JSON list of C-alpha atoms in Angstrom, two decimals:
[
{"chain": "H", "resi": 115, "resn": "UNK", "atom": "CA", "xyz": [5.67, -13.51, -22.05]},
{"chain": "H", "resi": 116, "resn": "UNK", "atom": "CA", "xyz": [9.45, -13.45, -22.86]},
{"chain": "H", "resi": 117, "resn": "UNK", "atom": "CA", "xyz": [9.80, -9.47, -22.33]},
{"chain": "H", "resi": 118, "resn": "UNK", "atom": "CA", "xyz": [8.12, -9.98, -18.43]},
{"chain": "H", "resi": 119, "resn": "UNK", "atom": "CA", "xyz": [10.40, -13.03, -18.17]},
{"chain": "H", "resi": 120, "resn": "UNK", "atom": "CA", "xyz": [12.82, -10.67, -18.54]},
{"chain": "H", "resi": 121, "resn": "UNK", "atom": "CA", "xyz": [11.60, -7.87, -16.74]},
{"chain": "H", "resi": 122, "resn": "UNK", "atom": "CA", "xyz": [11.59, -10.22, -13.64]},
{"chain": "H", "resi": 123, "resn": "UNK", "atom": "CA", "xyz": [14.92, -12.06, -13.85]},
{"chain": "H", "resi": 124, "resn": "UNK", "atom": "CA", "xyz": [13.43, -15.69, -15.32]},
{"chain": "H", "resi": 125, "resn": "UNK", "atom": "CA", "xyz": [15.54, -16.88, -17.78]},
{"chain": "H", "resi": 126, "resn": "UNK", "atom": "CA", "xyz": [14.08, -19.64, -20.09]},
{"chain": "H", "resi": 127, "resn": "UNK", "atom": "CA", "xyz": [10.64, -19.93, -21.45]},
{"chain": "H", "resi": 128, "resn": "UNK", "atom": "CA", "xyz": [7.45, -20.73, -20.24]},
{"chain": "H", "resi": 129, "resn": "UNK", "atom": "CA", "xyz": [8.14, -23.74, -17.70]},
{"chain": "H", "resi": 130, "resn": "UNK", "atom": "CA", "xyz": [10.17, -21.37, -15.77]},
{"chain": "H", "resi": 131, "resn": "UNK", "atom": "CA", "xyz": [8.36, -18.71, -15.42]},
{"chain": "H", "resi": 132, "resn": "UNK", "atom": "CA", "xyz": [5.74, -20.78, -14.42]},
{"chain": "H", "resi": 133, "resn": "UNK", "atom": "CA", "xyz": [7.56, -22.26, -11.86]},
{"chain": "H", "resi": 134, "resn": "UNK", "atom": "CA", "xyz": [8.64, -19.14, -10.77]},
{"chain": "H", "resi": 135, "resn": "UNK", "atom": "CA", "xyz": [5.49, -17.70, -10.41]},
{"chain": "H", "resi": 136, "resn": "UNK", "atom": "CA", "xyz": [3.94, -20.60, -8.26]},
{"chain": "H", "resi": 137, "resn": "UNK", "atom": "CA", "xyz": [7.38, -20.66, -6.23]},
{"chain": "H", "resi": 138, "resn": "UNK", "atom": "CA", "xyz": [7.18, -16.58, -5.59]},
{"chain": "H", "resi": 139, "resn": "UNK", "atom": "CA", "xyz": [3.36, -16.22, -6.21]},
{"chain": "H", "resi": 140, "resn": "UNK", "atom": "CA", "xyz": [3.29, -12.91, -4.59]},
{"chain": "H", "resi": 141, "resn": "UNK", "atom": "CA", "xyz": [5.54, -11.56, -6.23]},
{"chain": "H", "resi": 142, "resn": "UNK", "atom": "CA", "xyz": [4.60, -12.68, -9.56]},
{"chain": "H", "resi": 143, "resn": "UNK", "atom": "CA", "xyz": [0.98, -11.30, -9.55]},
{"chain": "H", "resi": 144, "resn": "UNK", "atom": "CA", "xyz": [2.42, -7.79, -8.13]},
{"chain": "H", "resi": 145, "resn": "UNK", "atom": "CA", "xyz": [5.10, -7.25, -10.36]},
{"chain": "H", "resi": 146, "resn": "UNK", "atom": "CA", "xyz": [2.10, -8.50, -13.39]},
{"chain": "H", "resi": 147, "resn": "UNK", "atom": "CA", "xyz": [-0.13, -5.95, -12.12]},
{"chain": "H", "resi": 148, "resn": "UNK", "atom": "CA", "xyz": [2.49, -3.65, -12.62]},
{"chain": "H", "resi": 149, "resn": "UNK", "atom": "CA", "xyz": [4.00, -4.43, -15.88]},
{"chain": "H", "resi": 150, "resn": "UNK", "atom": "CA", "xyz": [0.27, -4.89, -17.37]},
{"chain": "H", "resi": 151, "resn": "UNK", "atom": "CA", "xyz": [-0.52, -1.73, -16.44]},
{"chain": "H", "resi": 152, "resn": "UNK", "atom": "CA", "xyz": [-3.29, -1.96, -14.56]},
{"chain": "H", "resi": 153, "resn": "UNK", "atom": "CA", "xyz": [-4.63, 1.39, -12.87]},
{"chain": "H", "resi": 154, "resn": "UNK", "atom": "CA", "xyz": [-5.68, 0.97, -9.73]},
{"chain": "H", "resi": 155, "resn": "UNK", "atom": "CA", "xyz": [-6.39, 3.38, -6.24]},
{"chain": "H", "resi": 156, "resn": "UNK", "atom": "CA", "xyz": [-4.69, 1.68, -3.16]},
{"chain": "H", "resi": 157, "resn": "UNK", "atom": "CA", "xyz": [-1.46, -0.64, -2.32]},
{"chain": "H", "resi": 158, "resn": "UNK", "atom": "CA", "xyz": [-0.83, -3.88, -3.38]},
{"chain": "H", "resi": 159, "resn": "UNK", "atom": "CA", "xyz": [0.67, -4.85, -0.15]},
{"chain": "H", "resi": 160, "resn": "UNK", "atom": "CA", "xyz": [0.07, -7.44, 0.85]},
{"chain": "H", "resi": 161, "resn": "UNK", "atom": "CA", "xyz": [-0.12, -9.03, -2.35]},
{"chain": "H", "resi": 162, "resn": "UNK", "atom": "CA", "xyz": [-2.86, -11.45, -0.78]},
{"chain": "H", "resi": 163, "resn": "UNK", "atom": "CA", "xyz": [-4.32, -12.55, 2.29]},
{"chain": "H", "resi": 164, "resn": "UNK", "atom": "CA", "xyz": [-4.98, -16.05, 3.34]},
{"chain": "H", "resi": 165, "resn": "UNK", "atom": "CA", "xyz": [-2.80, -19.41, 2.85]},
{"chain": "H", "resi": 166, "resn": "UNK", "atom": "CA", "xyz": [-5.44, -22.01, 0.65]},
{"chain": "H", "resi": 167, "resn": "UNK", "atom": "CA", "xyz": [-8.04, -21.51, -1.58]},
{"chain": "H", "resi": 168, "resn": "UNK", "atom": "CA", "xyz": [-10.76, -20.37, -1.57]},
{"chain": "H", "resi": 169, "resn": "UNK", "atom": "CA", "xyz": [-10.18, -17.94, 1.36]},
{"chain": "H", "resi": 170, "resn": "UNK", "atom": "CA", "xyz": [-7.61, -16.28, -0.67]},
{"chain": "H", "resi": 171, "resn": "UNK", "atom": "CA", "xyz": [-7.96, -12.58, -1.14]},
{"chain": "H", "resi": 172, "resn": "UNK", "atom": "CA", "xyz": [-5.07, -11.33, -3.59]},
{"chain": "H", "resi": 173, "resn": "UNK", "atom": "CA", "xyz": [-4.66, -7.77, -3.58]},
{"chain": "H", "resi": 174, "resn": "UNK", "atom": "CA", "xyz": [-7.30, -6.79, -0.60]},
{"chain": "H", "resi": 175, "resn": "UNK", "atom": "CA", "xyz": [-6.25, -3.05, -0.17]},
{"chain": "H", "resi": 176, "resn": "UNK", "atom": "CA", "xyz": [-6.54, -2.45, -3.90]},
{"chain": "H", "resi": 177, "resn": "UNK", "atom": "CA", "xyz": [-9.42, -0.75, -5.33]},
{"chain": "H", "resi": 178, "resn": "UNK", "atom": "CA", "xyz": [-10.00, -1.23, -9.89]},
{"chain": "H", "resi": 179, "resn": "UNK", "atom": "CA", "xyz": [-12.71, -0.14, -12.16]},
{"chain": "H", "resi": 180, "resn": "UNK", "atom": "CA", "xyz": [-12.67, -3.12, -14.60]},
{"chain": "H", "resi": 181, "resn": "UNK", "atom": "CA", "xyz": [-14.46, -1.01, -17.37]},
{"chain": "H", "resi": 182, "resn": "UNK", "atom": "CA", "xyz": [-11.84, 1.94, -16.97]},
{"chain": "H", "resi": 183, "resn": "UNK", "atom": "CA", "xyz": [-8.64, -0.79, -17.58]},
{"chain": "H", "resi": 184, "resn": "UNK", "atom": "CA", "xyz": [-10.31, -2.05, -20.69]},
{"chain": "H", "resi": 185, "resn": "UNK", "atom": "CA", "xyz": [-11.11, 1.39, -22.26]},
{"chain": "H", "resi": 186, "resn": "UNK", "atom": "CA", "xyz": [-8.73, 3.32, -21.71]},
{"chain": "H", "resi": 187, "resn": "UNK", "atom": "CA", "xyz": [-6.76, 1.26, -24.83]},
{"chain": "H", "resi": 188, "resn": "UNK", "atom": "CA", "xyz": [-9.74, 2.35, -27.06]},
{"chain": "H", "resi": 189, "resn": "UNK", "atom": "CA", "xyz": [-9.20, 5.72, -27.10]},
{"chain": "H", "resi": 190, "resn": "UNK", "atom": "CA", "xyz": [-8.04, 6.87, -30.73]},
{"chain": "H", "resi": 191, "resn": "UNK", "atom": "CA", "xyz": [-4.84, 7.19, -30.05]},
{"chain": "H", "resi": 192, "resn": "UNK", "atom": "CA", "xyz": [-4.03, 4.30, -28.71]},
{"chain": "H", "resi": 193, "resn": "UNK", "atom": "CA", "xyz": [-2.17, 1.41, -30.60]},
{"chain": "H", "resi": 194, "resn": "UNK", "atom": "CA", "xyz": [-4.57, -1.50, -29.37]},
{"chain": "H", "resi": 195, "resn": "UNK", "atom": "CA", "xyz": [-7.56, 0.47, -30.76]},
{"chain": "H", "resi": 196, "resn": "UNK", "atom": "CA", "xyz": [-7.63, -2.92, -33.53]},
{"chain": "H", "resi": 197, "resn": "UNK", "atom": "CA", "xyz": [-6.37, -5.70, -31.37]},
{"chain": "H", "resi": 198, "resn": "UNK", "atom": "CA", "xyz": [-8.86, -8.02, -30.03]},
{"chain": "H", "resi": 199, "resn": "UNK", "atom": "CA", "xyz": [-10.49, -7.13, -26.35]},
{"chain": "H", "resi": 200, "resn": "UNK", "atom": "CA", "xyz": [-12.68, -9.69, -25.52]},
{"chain": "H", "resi": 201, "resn": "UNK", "atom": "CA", "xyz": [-13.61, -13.25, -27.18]},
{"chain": "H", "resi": 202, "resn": "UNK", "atom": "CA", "xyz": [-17.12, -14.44, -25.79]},
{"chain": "H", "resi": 203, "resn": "UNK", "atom": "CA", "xyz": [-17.53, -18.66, -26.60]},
{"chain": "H", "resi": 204, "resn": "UNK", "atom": "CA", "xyz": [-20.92, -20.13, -26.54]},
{"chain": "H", "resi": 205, "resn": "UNK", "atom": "CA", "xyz": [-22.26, -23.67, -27.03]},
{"chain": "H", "resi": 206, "resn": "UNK", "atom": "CA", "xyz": [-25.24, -21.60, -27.80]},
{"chain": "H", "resi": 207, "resn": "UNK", "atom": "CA", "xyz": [-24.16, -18.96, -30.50]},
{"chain": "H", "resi": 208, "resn": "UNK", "atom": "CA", "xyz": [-21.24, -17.96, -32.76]},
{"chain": "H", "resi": 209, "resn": "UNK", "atom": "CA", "xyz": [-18.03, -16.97, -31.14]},
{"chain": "H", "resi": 210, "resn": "UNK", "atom": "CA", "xyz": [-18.00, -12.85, -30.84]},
{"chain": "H", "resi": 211, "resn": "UNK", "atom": "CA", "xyz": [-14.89, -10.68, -30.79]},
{"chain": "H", "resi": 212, "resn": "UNK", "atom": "CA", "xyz": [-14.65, -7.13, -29.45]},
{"chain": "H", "resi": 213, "resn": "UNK", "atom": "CA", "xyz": [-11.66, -4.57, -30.62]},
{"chain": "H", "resi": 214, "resn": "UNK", "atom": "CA", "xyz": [-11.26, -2.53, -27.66]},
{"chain": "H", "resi": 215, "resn": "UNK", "atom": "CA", "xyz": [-11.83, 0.64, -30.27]},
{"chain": "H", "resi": 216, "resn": "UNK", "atom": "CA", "xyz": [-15.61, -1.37, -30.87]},
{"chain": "H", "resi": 217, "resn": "UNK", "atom": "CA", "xyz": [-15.34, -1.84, -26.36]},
{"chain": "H", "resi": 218, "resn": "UNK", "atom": "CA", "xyz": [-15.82, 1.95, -26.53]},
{"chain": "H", "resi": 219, "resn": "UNK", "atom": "CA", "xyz": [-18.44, 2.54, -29.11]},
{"chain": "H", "resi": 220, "resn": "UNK", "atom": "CA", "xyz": [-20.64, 0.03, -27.20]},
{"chain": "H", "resi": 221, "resn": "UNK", "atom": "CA", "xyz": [-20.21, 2.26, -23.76]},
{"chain": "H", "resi": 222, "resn": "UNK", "atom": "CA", "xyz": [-20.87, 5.46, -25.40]}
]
């Protein structure tokens, strides 16, 4: 969080950014996009359509494959093949933790 604080201009710690983010909401989840990573086909602008929820349609003229973004940080070489993917929590069951290395032995 401190390293996109930074990335963007918010000095401080969490409470700003926040209040950054809800002041320049656009912005915030276009320049997140980008500093996440996230492949996508298409443009991000405009960063949303639509002024009050739930008619709001961020990112309309972008295009992702969920499955691809998650992965792609599988493969062996990556450095997040260890780090925790996904967390499932149940009422029903134990909690259940994917790597995103074990993410792409379950698609294969």
């Amino acid at each position: 969080m401190a390293r996109f604080s930074a990335s963007v201009g918010v000095e401080g710690g969490y409470d700003e950014l926040w209040k950054w983010s809800v002041e320049n909401s656009d912005e915030f989840w276009t320049k997140l996009m980008d500093y996440v990573g996230v492949t996508y086909e298409g443009s991000t602008s405009p960063a949303r359509e639509g002024d009050k929820m739930p008619e709001v349609e961020y990112f309309p003229n972008v295009q992702l494959n969920f499955a691809e973004n998650m992965l792609r940080y599988g493969k062996p070489d990556s450095p997040l093949i260890d780090s925790e993917a996904i967390v499932s929590i149940s009422e029903s069951r134990d909690v259940k933790r994917w790597t995103f290395g074990e993410l792409v032995d379950d698609a294969s």
